[in-house]
Amino acid sequence: MSDSLEVTGPVGVVGAGRMGAAMAGRLRSAGVDVVLWNRSVDRAQAVAAATGARVAGTAREAAEAGPVVLVSLADDAACRAAYAGPDGVAAGAGPDTVVADTSTVAPQTSIDLAALVREGEGGAMLDTPVSGSVPVVERGELTIMAGGDAADLDRARPVLELLAKQIFHVGDHGAGATMKLAVNALVHALNQAVAEALVLAERSGVDRAAAYEVFAGSVAGGPFVQYKRAAFERPEETPVAFRLGLVAKDLDLILDLAARAGAPMPQAVTNRRAVADAVAAGLGDEDMSAVARYLRGHS
Ligand SMILES: NC(=O)c1ccc[n+]([C@@H]2O[C@H](COP(=O)([O-])OP(=O)(O)OC[C@H]3O[C@@H](n4cnc5c(N)ncnc54)[C@H](OP(=O)(O)O)[C@@H]3O)[C@@H](O)[C@H]2O)c1
């Protein structure tokens, strides 16, 4: 990991949702000056009060703050809205600025936003989506999949290395977004599989914790199974890390990409239906592990 001294100047952070807030907190813990913007100002103010970040009045102001700007927003529409217009990210990102966008969006959105930033004030943009949730950000152990210019990535590296233990440069604009969707196809399949297997064991008379203990010790007990243990075992006391509504968004993006690429994904089609049912039942703001709750009939 880089020393925080290598971070030159403040870092703009656009988005104070679960991930943006955790990123701002992690940077502040490393002594980095953070200028934070969020659409709902109360959320930005709460993060600022907790971390000592400064609140920006517009996304443009956050983008003007320093040579590296991090973006973490819900989806494609949120990113397009926050980048565009006179108060947007593109208007604030000058020739010395690199915007590293950690949101999970369609590859074409990353390509379009990179062009918007370049054609605006001459800034550079990278798609740098992340794998790992809030606690992983807090430990600085994310995995980043980067798309864009290698020299731009090197400029953003001192900031990204405070958040990530691994940074993969996978290609040009959109390649990071593509890899993120491929990784999440796997993660969301695991999530559904764990939920189904757990409810199978419970319904057949095995205690939930005992069943999970066996999962964790089995050949299937990889990092995801370990890391979601508290969420699956004790959902009522475990904070939401990744909400189910965003899983539904990811599966839409994954299947759209699959259709364009001609890649058959029958399991993801079934998974999207299962997640959509859970969201329709009112679980969209619950953690992704709440698919188990849905399978239990909301118990
Ligand atoms: N949570 C995770 O574990 C995780 C892990 C890896 C990747 N991701 C990805 O990281 C991104 C952020 O996830 P999150 O969990 O932090 O989401 P979240 O807690 O739901 O936060 C969403 C953020 O997007 C903003 N937003 C939504 N619509 C907007 C719009 N139209 N214009 C401007 N801002 C808008 C929200 O602002 P308001 O406060 O104003 O609503 C908030 O700052 C997503 O793309 C997600 O897929 C998440």
Short mmCIF file of C-alpha atoms and ligand atoms in Angstrom, two decimals:
data_model
loop_
_atom_site.label_atom_id
_atom_site.label_comp_id
_atom_site.label_asym_id
_atom_site.label_seq_id
_atom_site.Cartn_x
_atom_site.Cartn_y
_atom_site.Cartn_z
CA MET A 1 0.00 0.00 0.00
CA SER A 2 1.17 3.55 -0.75
CA ASP A 3 1.94 5.93 2.05
CA SER A 4 -0.71 8.67 2.34
CA LEU A 5 2.09 11.23 1.82
CA GLU A 6 2.03 10.25 -1.85
CA VAL A 7 -1.49 11.64 -2.17
CA THR A 8 -0.93 15.17 -3.39
CA GLY A 9 -3.74 17.57 -2.62
CA PRO A 10 -7.34 17.03 -1.60
CA VAL A 11 -9.44 14.24 -3.08
CA GLY A 12 -12.92 14.99 -4.41
CA VAL A 13 -15.49 12.32 -3.58
CA VAL A 14 -18.80 12.32 -5.45
CA GLY A 15 -21.42 10.22 -3.65
CA ALA A 16 -21.94 9.66 0.07
CA GLY A 17 -23.88 6.41 -0.14
CA ARG A 18 -22.64 3.32 1.70
CA MET A 19 -19.52 2.95 -0.45
CA GLY A 20 -18.80 6.65 -0.99
CA ALA A 21 -19.11 7.30 2.75
CA ALA A 22 -16.79 4.39 3.55
CA MET A 23 -14.26 5.62 0.97
CA ALA A 24 -14.35 9.14 2.37
CA GLY A 25 -13.86 7.70 5.87
CA ARG A 26 -10.94 5.53 4.78
CA LEU A 27 -9.20 8.48 3.08
CA ARG A 28 -9.77 10.71 6.11
CA SER A 29 -8.28 8.01 8.38
CA ALA A 30 -5.17 8.16 6.21
CA GLY A 31 -5.00 11.92 6.75
CA VAL A 32 -6.24 12.87 3.27
CA ASP A 33 -8.25 16.08 2.83
CA VAL A 34 -11.63 15.07 1.32
CA VAL A 35 -14.14 17.32 -0.44
CA LEU A 36 -17.44 15.45 -0.60
CA TRP A 37 -20.58 16.01 -2.64
CA ASN A 38 -23.86 14.13 -2.43
CA ARG A 39 -27.21 14.79 -4.09
CA SER A 40 -28.91 14.72 -0.67
CA VAL A 41 -26.85 17.19 1.31
CA ASP A 42 -27.84 15.79 4.72
CA ARG A 43 -26.06 12.54 3.90
CA ALA A 44 -22.87 14.42 2.95
CA GLN A 45 -23.11 16.50 6.12
CA ALA A 46 -23.46 13.39 8.28
CA VAL A 47 -20.34 11.87 6.71
CA ALA A 48 -18.49 15.18 7.06
CA ALA A 49 -19.42 15.37 10.75
CA ALA A 50 -18.19 11.82 11.31
CA THR A 51 -14.96 12.04 9.31
CA GLY A 52 -13.91 15.67 9.00
CA ALA A 53 -14.47 15.75 5.23
CA ARG A 54 -15.48 19.10 3.71
CA VAL A 55 -18.87 19.36 1.98
CA ALA A 56 -19.03 20.67 -1.59
CA GLY A 57 -22.07 22.53 -2.89
CA THR A 58 -21.96 20.86 -6.32
CA ALA A 59 -20.38 17.85 -8.01
CA ARG A 60 -18.35 20.34 -10.03
CA GLU A 61 -16.86 21.79 -6.84
CA ALA A 62 -15.86 18.30 -5.65
CA ALA A 63 -14.27 17.59 -9.05
CA GLU A 64 -12.34 20.88 -8.89
CA ALA A 65 -10.95 20.02 -5.45
CA GLY A 66 -7.94 17.93 -6.34
CA PRO A 67 -6.04 16.01 -8.97
CA VAL A 68 -7.94 12.80 -8.21
CA VAL A 69 -11.71 12.55 -7.94
CA LEU A 70 -13.54 9.39 -6.81
CA VAL A 71 -17.12 8.75 -7.85
CA SER A 72 -19.44 6.22 -6.18
CA LEU A 73 -23.05 6.48 -7.31
CA ALA A 74 -25.93 4.03 -7.52
CA ASP A 75 -26.29 3.40 -11.24
CA ASP A 76 -25.92 4.63 -14.82
CA ALA A 77 -28.63 7.29 -14.51
CA ALA A 78 -27.09 8.67 -11.31
CA CYS A 79 -23.64 8.91 -12.95
CA ARG A 80 -24.97 10.54 -16.11
CA ALA A 81 -26.88 13.08 -14.00
CA ALA A 82 -23.89 13.88 -11.77
CA TYR A 83 -21.38 14.28 -14.64
CA ALA A 84 -23.50 16.47 -16.93
CA GLY A 85 -24.31 20.19 -16.91
CA PRO A 86 -22.60 23.30 -15.57
CA ASP A 87 -22.51 21.93 -11.99
CA GLY A 88 -21.44 18.44 -13.01
CA VAL A 89 -18.23 16.43 -12.62
CA ALA A 90 -17.16 17.01 -16.24
CA ALA A 91 -17.33 20.79 -15.80
CA GLY A 92 -14.98 20.58 -12.82
CA ALA A 93 -12.42 18.08 -14.16
CA GLY A 94 -9.63 20.09 -15.80
CA PRO A 95 -6.60 18.79 -17.73
CA ASP A 96 -4.74 17.80 -14.54
CA THR A 97 -7.64 15.83 -13.10
CA VAL A 98 -8.26 12.08 -13.16
CA VAL A 99 -11.78 10.95 -12.32
CA ALA A 100 -11.83 7.36 -11.03
CA ASP A 101 -15.39 6.10 -11.14
CA THR A 102 -16.01 3.17 -8.78
CA SER A 103 -19.75 2.80 -9.55
CA THR A 104 -21.03 -0.39 -11.18
CA VAL A 105 -22.41 0.70 -14.56
CA ALA A 106 -22.67 -0.52 -18.17
CA PRO A 107 -19.37 -0.47 -20.12
CA GLN A 108 -20.93 1.92 -22.67
CA THR A 109 -21.76 4.38 -19.87
CA SER A 110 -18.08 4.41 -18.83
CA ILE A 111 -17.04 5.03 -22.45
CA ASP A 112 -19.57 7.87 -22.81
CA LEU A 113 -18.59 9.50 -19.50
CA ALA A 114 -14.87 9.35 -20.35
CA ALA A 115 -15.66 11.23 -23.59
CA LEU A 116 -17.81 13.76 -21.71
CA VAL A 117 -14.99 14.47 -19.25
CA ARG A 118 -12.36 14.72 -22.01
CA GLU A 119 -14.48 16.95 -24.23
CA GLY A 120 -15.55 19.12 -21.28
CA GLU A 121 -12.54 20.66 -19.57
CA GLY A 122 -9.91 18.18 -20.80
CA GLY A 123 -9.90 15.86 -17.79
CA ALA A 124 -9.23 12.12 -17.83
CA MET A 125 -11.59 9.45 -16.58
CA LEU A 126 -11.14 5.80 -15.68
CA ASP A 127 -13.70 3.13 -14.95
CA THR A 128 -12.46 1.70 -11.65
CA PRO A 129 -15.35 -0.39 -10.30
CA VAL A 130 -14.64 -2.25 -7.10
CA SER A 131 -15.20 -5.68 -5.65
CA GLY A 132 -15.72 -5.79 -1.89
CA SER A 133 -18.21 -4.10 0.36
CA VAL A 134 -18.18 -1.54 3.19
CA PRO A 135 -15.97 -3.47 5.68
CA VAL A 136 -13.53 -4.24 2.84
CA VAL A 137 -13.28 -0.51 2.04
CA GLU A 138 -12.68 0.20 5.72
CA ARG A 139 -9.74 -2.23 5.67
CA GLY A 140 -8.42 -0.82 2.38
CA GLU A 141 -8.69 -4.24 0.75
CA LEU A 142 -10.90 -3.69 -2.29
CA THR A 143 -10.17 -5.23 -5.66
CA ILE A 144 -10.26 -2.66 -8.45
CA MET A 145 -10.77 -3.42 -12.14
CA ALA A 146 -9.54 -0.46 -14.15
CA GLY A 147 -10.34 0.56 -17.71
CA GLY A 148 -8.66 3.50 -19.45
CA ASP A 149 -5.22 4.93 -20.01
CA ALA A 150 -2.33 3.37 -18.04
CA ALA A 151 -0.69 6.75 -17.37
CA ASP A 152 -3.97 8.11 -15.97
CA LEU A 153 -4.24 5.05 -13.75
CA ASP A 154 -0.74 5.71 -12.44
CA ARG A 155 -1.80 9.25 -11.50
CA ALA A 156 -4.80 7.88 -9.57
CA ARG A 157 -2.87 5.00 -7.98
CA PRO A 158 -1.78 6.69 -4.71
CA VAL A 159 -5.45 7.32 -3.87
CA LEU A 160 -6.74 3.98 -5.16
CA GLU A 161 -4.06 2.09 -3.23
CA LEU A 162 -5.43 3.49 0.01
CA LEU A 163 -8.68 1.69 -0.81
CA ALA A 164 -7.51 -1.46 -2.58
CA LYS A 165 -5.11 -4.34 -2.10
CA GLN A 166 -5.29 -5.26 -5.79
CA ILE A 167 -5.64 -3.09 -8.89
CA PHE A 168 -6.02 -4.85 -12.23
CA HIS A 169 -5.63 -2.76 -15.37
CA VAL A 170 -7.79 -4.78 -17.74
CA GLY A 171 -7.95 -2.58 -20.85
CA ASP A 172 -9.37 0.57 -22.37
CA HIS A 173 -12.46 2.53 -21.24
CA GLY A 174 -15.30 0.14 -20.43
CA ALA A 175 -13.06 -2.89 -19.80
CA GLY A 176 -13.13 -2.35 -16.02
CA ALA A 177 -16.92 -2.07 -16.12
CA THR A 178 -17.10 -5.27 -18.17
CA MET A 179 -14.95 -7.20 -15.69
CA LYS A 180 -16.97 -5.89 -12.77
CA LEU A 181 -20.17 -7.27 -14.32
CA ALA A 182 -18.45 -10.62 -14.91
CA VAL A 183 -17.28 -10.72 -11.27
CA ASN A 184 -20.73 -9.80 -10.01
CA ALA A 185 -22.36 -12.50 -12.15
CA LEU A 186 -20.28 -14.86 -10.02
CA VAL A 187 -20.91 -13.09 -6.69
CA HIS A 188 -24.68 -12.90 -7.21
CA ALA A 189 -24.79 -16.58 -8.23
CA LEU A 190 -22.96 -17.46 -5.00
CA ASN A 191 -25.34 -15.31 -2.96
CA GLN A 192 -28.40 -17.05 -4.37
CA ALA A 193 -26.78 -20.47 -3.98
CA VAL A 194 -25.86 -19.85 -0.32
CA ALA A 195 -29.40 -18.62 0.42
CA GLU A 196 -31.01 -21.64 -1.19
CA ALA A 197 -28.65 -24.15 0.44
CA LEU A 198 -29.11 -22.56 3.87
CA VAL A 199 -32.90 -22.60 3.66
CA LEU A 200 -32.74 -26.22 2.41
CA ALA A 201 -30.74 -27.22 5.50
CA GLU A 202 -32.99 -25.23 7.86
CA ARG A 203 -36.22 -26.58 6.39
CA SER A 204 -34.82 -30.08 6.74
CA GLY A 205 -34.23 -29.59 10.45
CA VAL A 206 -30.59 -28.44 10.71
CA ASP A 207 -29.87 -25.41 12.88
CA ARG A 208 -28.91 -22.31 10.83
CA ALA A 209 -25.60 -21.67 12.57
CA ALA A 210 -24.64 -25.34 12.45
CA ALA A 211 -25.39 -25.44 8.72
CA TYR A 212 -23.31 -22.33 8.06
CA GLU A 213 -20.43 -23.76 10.10
CA VAL A 214 -20.38 -26.72 7.70
CA PHE A 215 -20.58 -24.45 4.61
CA ALA A 216 -17.65 -22.42 5.91
CA GLY A 217 -15.55 -25.54 6.48
CA SER A 218 -16.51 -27.24 3.21
CA VAL A 219 -14.90 -27.12 -0.21
CA ALA A 220 -17.40 -24.35 -1.04
CA GLY A 221 -16.33 -22.23 1.96
CA GLY A 222 -14.45 -19.60 -0.04
CA PRO A 223 -14.11 -15.89 0.76
CA PHE A 224 -17.72 -14.95 -0.12
CA VAL A 225 -19.18 -17.65 2.13
CA GLN A 226 -16.87 -16.58 4.98
CA TYR A 227 -17.45 -12.89 4.51
CA LYS A 228 -21.28 -13.04 4.39
CA ARG A 229 -21.49 -15.34 7.41
CA ALA A 230 -22.84 -12.80 9.91
CA ALA A 231 -25.34 -11.43 7.36
CA PHE A 232 -26.75 -14.90 6.65
CA GLU A 233 -26.60 -16.16 10.24
CA ARG A 234 -27.72 -13.04 12.11
CA PRO A 235 -29.42 -10.76 9.57
CA GLU A 236 -31.26 -8.75 12.22
CA GLU A 237 -27.99 -7.50 13.80
CA THR A 238 -25.85 -7.11 10.68
CA PRO A 239 -25.80 -3.74 8.84
CA VAL A 240 -26.81 -3.61 5.18
CA ALA A 241 -23.65 -3.79 3.06
CA PHE A 242 -25.05 -4.21 -0.46
CA ARG A 243 -28.73 -3.67 -0.97
CA LEU A 244 -30.82 -6.09 -2.99
CA GLY A 245 -32.07 -3.30 -5.27
CA LEU A 246 -28.49 -2.88 -6.51
CA VAL A 247 -28.21 -6.65 -7.10
CA ALA A 248 -31.27 -6.36 -9.37
CA LYS A 249 -29.60 -3.46 -11.21
CA ASP A 250 -26.40 -5.49 -11.64
CA LEU A 251 -28.27 -8.50 -13.02
CA ASP A 252 -30.01 -6.25 -15.58
CA LEU A 253 -26.61 -4.87 -16.65
CA ILE A 254 -25.10 -8.38 -16.75
CA LEU A 255 -27.88 -9.79 -18.94
CA ASP A 256 -27.80 -6.75 -21.22
CA LEU A 257 -24.05 -7.25 -21.70
CA ALA A 258 -24.61 -10.99 -22.20
CA ALA A 259 -27.15 -10.29 -24.95
CA ARG A 260 -24.73 -7.91 -26.71
CA ALA A 261 -21.82 -10.34 -26.37
CA GLY A 262 -23.83 -13.43 -27.35
CA ALA A 263 -22.91 -15.13 -24.06
CA PRO A 264 -25.49 -17.61 -22.77
CA MET A 265 -26.24 -17.13 -19.04
CA PRO A 266 -29.21 -19.33 -18.12
CA GLN A 267 -28.31 -19.27 -14.41
CA ALA A 268 -28.21 -15.44 -14.32
CA VAL A 269 -31.63 -15.32 -16.04
CA THR A 270 -33.09 -17.46 -13.26
CA ASN A 271 -31.23 -15.43 -10.63
CA ARG A 272 -32.63 -12.16 -11.99
CA ARG A 273 -36.17 -13.53 -11.68
CA ALA A 274 -35.54 -14.68 -8.08
CA VAL A 275 -34.06 -11.30 -7.08
CA ALA A 276 -36.83 -9.37 -8.81
CA ASP A 277 -39.39 -11.38 -6.81
CA ALA A 278 -37.61 -10.52 -3.53
CA VAL A 279 -37.44 -6.83 -4.48
CA ALA A 280 -41.13 -6.85 -5.47
CA ALA A 281 -41.87 -8.30 -2.03
CA GLY A 282 -40.37 -5.16 -0.45
CA LEU A 283 -36.80 -6.31 0.26
CA GLY A 284 -35.00 -3.91 -2.12
CA ASP A 285 -33.38 -1.90 0.67
CA GLU A 286 -32.36 -5.00 2.64
CA ASP A 287 -28.92 -6.59 2.35
CA MET A 288 -28.36 -9.00 -0.55
CA SER A 289 -28.41 -11.88 1.96
CA ALA A 290 -32.13 -11.13 2.45
CA VAL A 291 -32.88 -13.46 -0.46
CA ALA A 292 -32.69 -16.15 2.24
CA ARG A 293 -35.33 -14.25 4.22
CA TYR A 294 -37.49 -14.12 1.10
CA LEU A 295 -37.11 -17.88 0.56
CA ARG A 296 -38.16 -18.43 4.20
CA GLY A 297 -41.31 -16.39 3.49
CA HIS A 298 -39.96 -13.20 5.19
CA SER A 299 -39.45 -14.86 8.57
N1 LIG B 1 -22.39 -1.58 -1.35
C1 LIG B 1 -21.54 -2.44 -1.85
O1 LIG B 1 -21.19 -3.44 -1.21
C2 LIG B 1 -20.95 -2.25 -3.22
C3 LIG B 1 -19.84 -3.05 -3.58
C4 LIG B 1 -19.27 -2.86 -4.84
C5 LIG B 1 -19.81 -1.95 -5.71
N2 LIG B 1 -20.91 -1.21 -5.36
C6 LIG B 1 -21.43 -0.23 -6.30
O2 LIG B 1 -21.07 1.05 -5.80
C7 LIG B 1 -22.10 2.01 -6.14
C8 LIG B 1 -22.62 2.66 -4.86
O3 LIG B 1 -23.21 1.65 -4.04
P1 LIG B 1 -23.74 1.98 -2.55
O4 LIG B 1 -23.95 0.66 -1.89
O5 LIG B 1 -22.89 3.01 -1.92
O6 LIG B 1 -25.17 2.61 -2.91
P2 LIG B 1 -26.14 3.48 -1.99
O7 LIG B 1 -25.76 3.38 -0.55
O8 LIG B 1 -27.52 3.13 -2.41
O9 LIG B 1 -25.79 5.00 -2.45
C9 LIG B 1 -26.17 5.43 -3.72
C10 LIG B 1 -25.60 6.80 -4.01
O10 LIG B 1 -26.02 7.22 -5.33
C11 LIG B 1 -26.63 8.50 -5.22
N3 LIG B 1 -27.64 8.68 -6.26
C12 LIG B 1 -28.66 7.85 -6.58
N4 LIG B 1 -29.35 8.35 -7.62
C13 LIG B 1 -28.76 9.54 -7.94
C14 LIG B 1 -29.00 10.52 -8.94
N5 LIG B 1 -30.01 10.39 -9.83
N6 LIG B 1 -28.19 11.61 -9.00
C15 LIG B 1 -27.16 11.75 -8.11
N7 LIG B 1 -26.88 10.84 -7.15
C16 LIG B 1 -27.67 9.75 -7.08
C17 LIG B 1 -27.21 8.53 -3.82
O11 LIG B 1 -27.49 9.86 -3.46
P3 LIG B 1 -28.67 10.19 -2.38
O12 LIG B 1 -28.05 10.03 -1.03
O13 LIG B 1 -29.04 11.59 -2.72
O14 LIG B 1 -29.79 9.21 -2.65
C18 LIG B 1 -26.05 7.90 -3.04
O15 LIG B 1 -25.00 8.83 -2.90
C19 LIG B 1 -23.17 1.22 -6.92
O16 LIG B 1 -22.93 1.35 -8.30
C20 LIG B 1 -22.94 -0.21 -6.46
O17 LIG B 1 -23.43 -1.15 -7.41
C21 LIG B 1 -21.48 -1.33 -4.12
#
